[in-house]
Tab-separated table of C-alpha atoms in Angstrom:
chain	number	residue	atom	x	y	z
A	1	UNK	CA	21.692	-3.425	6.128
A	2	UNK	CA	25.041	-3.698	4.536
A	3	UNK	CA	27.876	-3.826	7.012
A	4	UNK	CA	29.562	-0.471	7.805
A	5	UNK	CA	32.905	-2.090	7.060
A	6	UNK	CA	32.426	-1.406	3.302
A	7	UNK	CA	32.796	2.293	4.175
A	8	UNK	CA	36.244	1.676	5.661
A	9	UNK	CA	37.991	0.474	2.542
A	10	UNK	CA	41.323	2.207	1.918
A	11	UNK	CA	43.106	2.499	-1.348
A	12	UNK	CA	46.083	0.415	-0.136
A	13	UNK	CA	47.309	-1.230	-3.359
A	14	UNK	CA	50.808	-0.450	-4.550
A	15	UNK	CA	51.229	-1.347	-8.326
A	16	UNK	CA	54.950	-2.211	-7.714
A	17	UNK	CA	54.362	-4.776	-5.008
A	18	UNK	CA	54.616	-8.608	-5.796
A	19	UNK	CA	51.281	-10.343	-6.388
A	20	UNK	CA	50.114	-13.848	-6.797
A	21	UNK	CA	47.223	-15.618	-8.475
A	22	UNK	CA	44.768	-17.787	-6.595
A	23	UNK	CA	41.490	-19.417	-7.484
A	24	UNK	CA	38.376	-17.360	-6.637
A	25	UNK	CA	37.047	-19.186	-3.554
A	26	UNK	CA	33.591	-20.845	-3.797
A	27	UNK	CA	32.378	-19.042	-0.737
A	28	UNK	CA	32.954	-15.740	-2.545
A	29	UNK	CA	29.630	-15.974	-4.266
A	30	UNK	CA	29.373	-12.365	-5.414
A	31	UNK	CA	32.121	-12.927	-7.848
A	32	UNK	CA	31.449	-16.482	-8.941
A	33	UNK	CA	29.996	-15.871	-12.404
A	34	UNK	CA	32.282	-13.050	-13.715
A	35	UNK	CA	33.783	-15.031	-16.556
A	36	UNK	CA	37.152	-15.972	-15.001
A	37	UNK	CA	38.256	-18.285	-12.127
A	38	UNK	CA	41.485	-16.858	-10.836
A	39	UNK	CA	42.153	-13.543	-9.040
A	40	UNK	CA	45.091	-11.531	-8.123
A	41	UNK	CA	46.228	-10.950	-4.495
A	42	UNK	CA	46.526	-8.449	-3.061
A	43	UNK	CA	43.479	-7.069	-4.697
A	44	UNK	CA	42.945	-3.363	-5.696
A	45	UNK	CA	41.500	-2.617	-2.293
A	46	UNK	CA	44.745	-3.741	-0.621
A	47	UNK	CA	43.400	-6.950	0.838
A	48	UNK	CA	45.875	-9.875	0.900
A	49	UNK	CA	44.045	-12.498	3.090
A	50	UNK	CA	41.321	-14.452	1.448
A	51	UNK	CA	39.695	-15.764	4.653
A	52	UNK	CA	40.389	-12.709	6.769
A	53	UNK	CA	39.594	-9.842	4.334
A	54	UNK	CA	38.608	-10.690	0.815
A	55	UNK	CA	35.764	-13.185	1.349
A	56	UNK	CA	34.062	-11.342	4.389
A	57	UNK	CA	34.457	-7.892	2.747
A	58	UNK	CA	33.044	-9.120	-0.565
A	59	UNK	CA	29.820	-10.085	1.348
A	60	UNK	CA	29.388	-6.419	2.368
A	61	UNK	CA	28.405	-5.646	-1.294
A	62	UNK	CA	25.700	-8.369	-1.549
A	63	UNK	CA	22.779	-6.131	-0.439
A	64	UNK	CA	23.739	-3.553	-3.061
A	65	UNK	CA	24.333	-5.989	-5.863
A	66	UNK	CA	21.078	-7.753	-5.212
A	67	UNK	CA	19.204	-4.639	-6.053
A	68	UNK	CA	20.390	-4.710	-9.525
A	69	UNK	CA	21.221	-1.034	-9.365
A	70	UNK	CA	23.398	-1.218	-12.546
A	71	UNK	CA	23.956	-4.012	-15.043
A	72	UNK	CA	27.692	-3.676	-14.733
A	73	UNK	CA	27.901	-3.127	-10.927
A	74	UNK	CA	29.153	-6.781	-10.324
A	75	UNK	CA	31.812	-6.429	-13.052
A	76	UNK	CA	33.005	-3.174	-11.560
A	77	UNK	CA	33.207	-4.278	-7.924
A	78	UNK	CA	34.654	-7.648	-8.737
A	79	UNK	CA	37.391	-6.055	-10.919
A	80	UNK	CA	38.480	-4.419	-7.638
A	81	UNK	CA	37.678	-7.223	-5.066
A	82	UNK	CA	38.848	-10.084	-7.292
A	83	UNK	CA	40.903	-8.609	-10.179
A	84	UNK	CA	41.523	-10.883	-13.098
A	85	UNK	CA	44.877	-12.494	-13.165
A	86	UNK	CA	46.635	-11.393	-16.364
A	87	UNK	CA	50.159	-10.337	-17.293
A	88	UNK	CA	49.116	-6.666	-16.638
A	89	UNK	CA	46.925	-4.908	-14.109
A	90	UNK	CA	43.446	-4.292	-15.440
A	91	UNK	CA	41.589	-1.596	-13.535
A	92	UNK	CA	38.018	-0.440	-14.208
A	93	UNK	CA	37.838	2.583	-16.468
A	94	UNK	CA	36.673	5.860	-14.904
A	95	UNK	CA	33.672	5.888	-17.234
A	96	UNK	CA	32.524	2.506	-15.805
A	97	UNK	CA	32.958	3.784	-12.262
A	98	UNK	CA	30.960	6.861	-12.965
A	99	UNK	CA	28.083	4.837	-14.662
A	100	UNK	CA	27.876	2.417	-11.748
A	101	UNK	CA	28.245	5.167	-9.062
A	102	UNK	CA	25.524	7.342	-10.611
A	103	UNK	CA	23.067	4.423	-10.530
A	104	UNK	CA	24.087	2.737	-7.327
A	105	UNK	CA	24.998	5.536	-4.957
A	106	UNK	CA	21.379	6.592	-4.487
A	107	UNK	CA	20.518	2.986	-3.640
A	108	UNK	CA	23.427	2.847	-1.167
A	109	UNK	CA	22.202	6.078	0.418
A	110	UNK	CA	18.706	4.543	0.713
A	111	UNK	CA	20.415	1.691	2.659
A	112	UNK	CA	22.037	4.222	4.974
A	113	UNK	CA	25.552	4.450	3.509
A	114	UNK	CA	27.547	6.753	1.436
A	115	UNK	CA	29.611	5.919	-1.789
A	116	UNK	CA	32.958	4.837	-0.271
A	117	UNK	CA	35.962	7.287	-0.709
A	118	UNK	CA	38.067	4.305	-1.926
A	119	UNK	CA	35.812	4.043	-4.985
A	120	UNK	CA	36.290	7.763	-5.942
A	121	UNK	CA	36.073	7.598	-9.711
A	122	UNK	CA	38.885	10.021	-10.214
A	123	UNK	CA	41.249	7.176	-8.951
A	124	UNK	CA	40.583	5.171	-12.118
A	125	UNK	CA	42.162	5.726	-15.643
A	126	UNK	CA	40.278	8.045	-17.991
A	127	UNK	CA	41.898	6.552	-21.093
A	128	UNK	CA	39.822	3.480	-22.157
A	129	UNK	CA	42.514	1.449	-24.018
A	130	UNK	CA	43.886	-0.363	-20.911
A	131	UNK	CA	41.035	-0.633	-18.527
A	132	UNK	CA	37.788	-2.495	-18.016
A	133	UNK	CA	34.831	-1.002	-20.005
A	134	UNK	CA	32.192	-3.635	-20.651
A	135	UNK	CA	30.219	-3.566	-23.856
A	136	UNK	CA	26.699	-2.200	-23.220
A	137	UNK	CA	23.964	-4.804	-23.251
A	138	UNK	CA	21.500	-3.854	-26.005
A	139	UNK	CA	19.018	-6.704	-25.536
A	140	UNK	CA	15.740	-5.650	-23.974
A	141	UNK	CA	17.179	-2.338	-22.751
A	142	UNK	CA	14.313	-0.404	-24.331
A	143	UNK	CA	11.815	-2.769	-22.694
A	144	UNK	CA	13.488	-2.402	-19.296
A	145	UNK	CA	13.113	1.347	-19.376
A	146	UNK	CA	9.375	1.080	-20.093
A	147	UNK	CA	8.677	-1.069	-17.149
A	148	UNK	CA	8.015	0.529	-13.750
A	149	UNK	CA	11.189	0.547	-11.647
A	150	UNK	CA	11.507	0.431	-7.820
A	151	UNK	CA	13.212	3.405	-6.236
A	152	UNK	CA	14.140	4.853	-2.797
A	153	UNK	CA	11.128	6.424	-1.165
A	154	UNK	CA	9.705	7.624	2.218
A	155	UNK	CA	8.289	4.573	3.910
A	156	UNK	CA	4.674	3.933	3.262
A	157	UNK	CA	2.127	3.761	6.083
A	158	UNK	CA	1.210	0.459	7.826
A	159	UNK	CA	-2.530	0.347	8.829
A	160	UNK	CA	-3.492	-2.451	11.176
A	161	UNK	CA	-7.237	-3.428	11.225
A	162	UNK	CA	-8.383	-0.703	8.885
A	163	UNK	CA	-12.039	0.352	8.356
A	164	UNK	CA	-13.962	-0.625	5.221
A	165	UNK	CA	-13.840	2.985	4.065
A	166	UNK	CA	-10.088	3.176	4.527
A	167	UNK	CA	-9.424	0.173	2.381
A	168	UNK	CA	-11.963	1.250	-0.343
A	169	UNK	CA	-10.405	4.707	-0.445
A	170	UNK	CA	-6.941	3.211	-0.977
A	171	UNK	CA	-8.152	0.957	-3.744
A	172	UNK	CA	-9.894	3.936	-5.480
A	173	UNK	CA	-7.115	6.530	-5.027
A	174	UNK	CA	-3.982	4.482	-5.833
A	175	UNK	CA	-2.948	3.129	-9.261
A	176	UNK	CA	-2.606	-0.561	-8.193
A	177	UNK	CA	-3.448	-2.923	-5.373
A	178	UNK	CA	-1.913	-6.363	-4.911
A	179	UNK	CA	-1.835	-8.977	-2.204
A	180	UNK	CA	1.568	-10.619	-1.394
A	181	UNK	CA	3.113	-12.708	1.334
A	182	UNK	CA	6.266	-10.860	2.715
A	183	UNK	CA	8.754	-12.716	4.970
A	184	UNK	CA	11.713	-11.631	7.032
A	185	UNK	CA	14.352	-14.170	8.033
A	186	UNK	CA	17.841	-13.863	9.550
A	187	UNK	CA	20.858	-14.768	7.441
A	188	UNK	CA	23.821	-16.594	8.984
A	189	UNK	CA	25.632	-13.221	9.149
A	190	UNK	CA	22.820	-11.930	11.327
A	191	UNK	CA	21.396	-9.464	8.822
A	192	UNK	CA	17.736	-9.683	7.765
A	193	UNK	CA	16.740	-11.122	4.415
A	194	UNK	CA	13.399	-10.182	2.866
A	195	UNK	CA	11.421	-12.188	0.413
A	196	UNK	CA	8.152	-11.994	-1.552
A	197	UNK	CA	6.825	-15.636	-1.156
A	198	UNK	CA	4.467	-17.279	-3.572
A	199	UNK	CA	2.280	-15.601	-6.145
A	200	UNK	CA	1.347	-11.936	-6.134
A	201	UNK	CA	-2.415	-11.569	-6.674
A	202	UNK	CA	-3.936	-8.499	-8.381
A	203	UNK	CA	-6.801	-6.642	-6.875
A	204	UNK	CA	-6.209	-3.579	-9.119
A	205	UNK	CA	-3.619	-4.204	-11.785
A	206	UNK	CA	-3.168	-0.686	-13.035
A	207	UNK	CA	0.190	-0.172	-14.911
A	208	UNK	CA	1.829	-3.278	-13.396
A	209	UNK	CA	2.652	-6.393	-15.495
A	210	UNK	CA	1.790	-9.933	-14.166
A	211	UNK	CA	5.081	-11.413	-14.917
A	212	UNK	CA	7.099	-8.570	-13.534
A	213	UNK	CA	5.382	-7.646	-10.300
A	214	UNK	CA	6.817	-10.164	-7.859
A	215	UNK	CA	10.382	-9.287	-8.963
A	216	UNK	CA	9.383	-5.554	-8.773
A	217	UNK	CA	8.337	-5.889	-5.138
A	218	UNK	CA	11.351	-7.989	-4.174
A	219	UNK	CA	13.587	-5.167	-5.663
A	220	UNK	CA	11.667	-2.614	-3.719
A	221	UNK	CA	12.354	-4.416	-0.417
A	222	UNK	CA	16.100	-4.705	-1.258
A	223	UNK	CA	16.434	-1.094	-2.167
A	224	UNK	CA	14.340	0.200	0.713
A	225	UNK	CA	16.057	-1.945	3.434
A	226	UNK	CA	15.329	0.499	6.171
A	227	UNK	CA	11.636	0.571	5.253
A	228	UNK	CA	11.487	-3.185	4.928
A	229	UNK	CA	13.011	-3.478	8.453
A	230	UNK	CA	10.221	-1.336	9.837
A	231	UNK	CA	7.415	-2.778	7.778
A	232	UNK	CA	7.985	-6.486	7.792
A	233	UNK	CA	7.925	-8.515	11.056
A	234	UNK	CA	10.297	-11.345	11.610
A	235	UNK	CA	8.783	-14.857	11.767
A	236	UNK	CA	6.241	-16.444	9.484
A	237	UNK	CA	5.333	-14.882	6.220
A	238	UNK	CA	2.575	-12.270	6.572
A	239	UNK	CA	-0.089	-11.540	3.869
A	240	UNK	CA	-0.384	-7.970	3.073
A	241	UNK	CA	-2.612	-5.862	0.830
A	242	UNK	CA	-0.229	-3.292	-0.775
A	243	UNK	CA	-1.350	-0.174	-2.751
A	244	UNK	CA	0.696	2.304	-4.563
A	245	UNK	CA	1.265	4.432	-7.613
A	246	UNK	CA	3.630	4.629	-10.548
A	247	UNK	CA	5.211	8.140	-10.786
A	248	UNK	CA	5.375	10.134	-14.053
A	249	UNK	CA	9.085	9.256	-14.402
A	250	UNK	CA	8.237	5.534	-14.194
A	251	UNK	CA	9.216	4.785	-10.614
A	252	UNK	CA	7.017	2.616	-8.420
A	253	UNK	CA	6.059	4.059	-4.977
A	254	UNK	CA	4.175	1.969	-2.295
A	255	UNK	CA	1.645	4.122	-0.531
A	256	UNK	CA	-0.024	1.815	2.110
A	257	UNK	CA	0.467	-1.604	3.550
A	258	UNK	CA	-2.401	-3.452	5.205
A	259	UNK	CA	-1.414	-6.567	7.132
A	260	UNK	CA	-4.249	-8.982	6.181
A	261	UNK	CA	-5.097	-10.976	9.403
A	262	UNK	CA	-7.783	-13.630	9.390
A	263	UNK	CA	-9.969	-11.413	11.456
A	264	UNK	CA	-9.766	-8.432	9.068
A	265	UNK	CA	-13.152	-8.727	7.485
A	266	UNK	CA	-13.038	-5.124	6.249
A	267	UNK	CA	-10.214	-5.918	3.824
A	268	UNK	CA	-11.959	-9.031	2.521
A	269	UNK	CA	-15.290	-7.106	2.078
A	270	UNK	CA	-13.522	-4.098	0.529
A	271	UNK	CA	-11.636	-6.087	-2.063
A	272	UNK	CA	-14.883	-8.008	-3.080
A	273	UNK	CA	-16.885	-4.759	-3.298
A	274	UNK	CA	-14.259	-3.034	-5.279
A	275	UNK	CA	-14.049	-5.897	-7.798
A	276	UNK	CA	-17.848	-5.756	-8.366
A	277	UNK	CA	-18.502	-2.059	-8.137
A	278	UNK	CA	-15.104	-0.358	-8.731
A	279	UNK	CA	-15.069	3.260	-7.487
């Protein structure tokens, strides 16, 4: 889960203080591909030390940015963490802050945090002539809205060594069923990192798309970090049978997770039976 230090940001920047331009350090990976290579120090969050504040604090945002909660979340956050070095101060516009906050605050809440007070959108300029307001990306936006989207949800149940009837009921009642290997490893920072390894196999495809499902499950794990911590064991990747539904508003919800152990004959028999006889 994202470090609590991201909740402790203070709006400590004084527009009248002297600043300097420095290269964006390579280890500051969250702001490596923002379209410029130099940043202003102190930044808009009042951080003046690259090694002591800027780089470690930037990592606090990685779990949120990885979810893809808004297409301009990185531009917004990096405009504060690593502001572009120009002759004038360029802050994010209030409209950009509001758009990112409305999409990303629910994800942050799902990860156990609140939207930081330092990112109160009222702090940013309302006039859009001298602030950052990225042009909207039109490509594939209509397609993205049509695809199922992961969202914050109550954690699905984990059912160890289920009966044949339990698995068949899940296959019949839910919209989709897939098998996937889920892994949980520890990053150098000590925080867990979750991954969908290898191919996702369909038992019941339902409304899911083959090219999108692995990414969809990966994003579900990133958004629902607290669920992922409870559901996925550390160590070797574990094969799961996952069933779920797509809600009317287009969000994906996982319903049940069955860890598929070698001795679980009921899962193997149920999936074979369902493929041949359906419900």
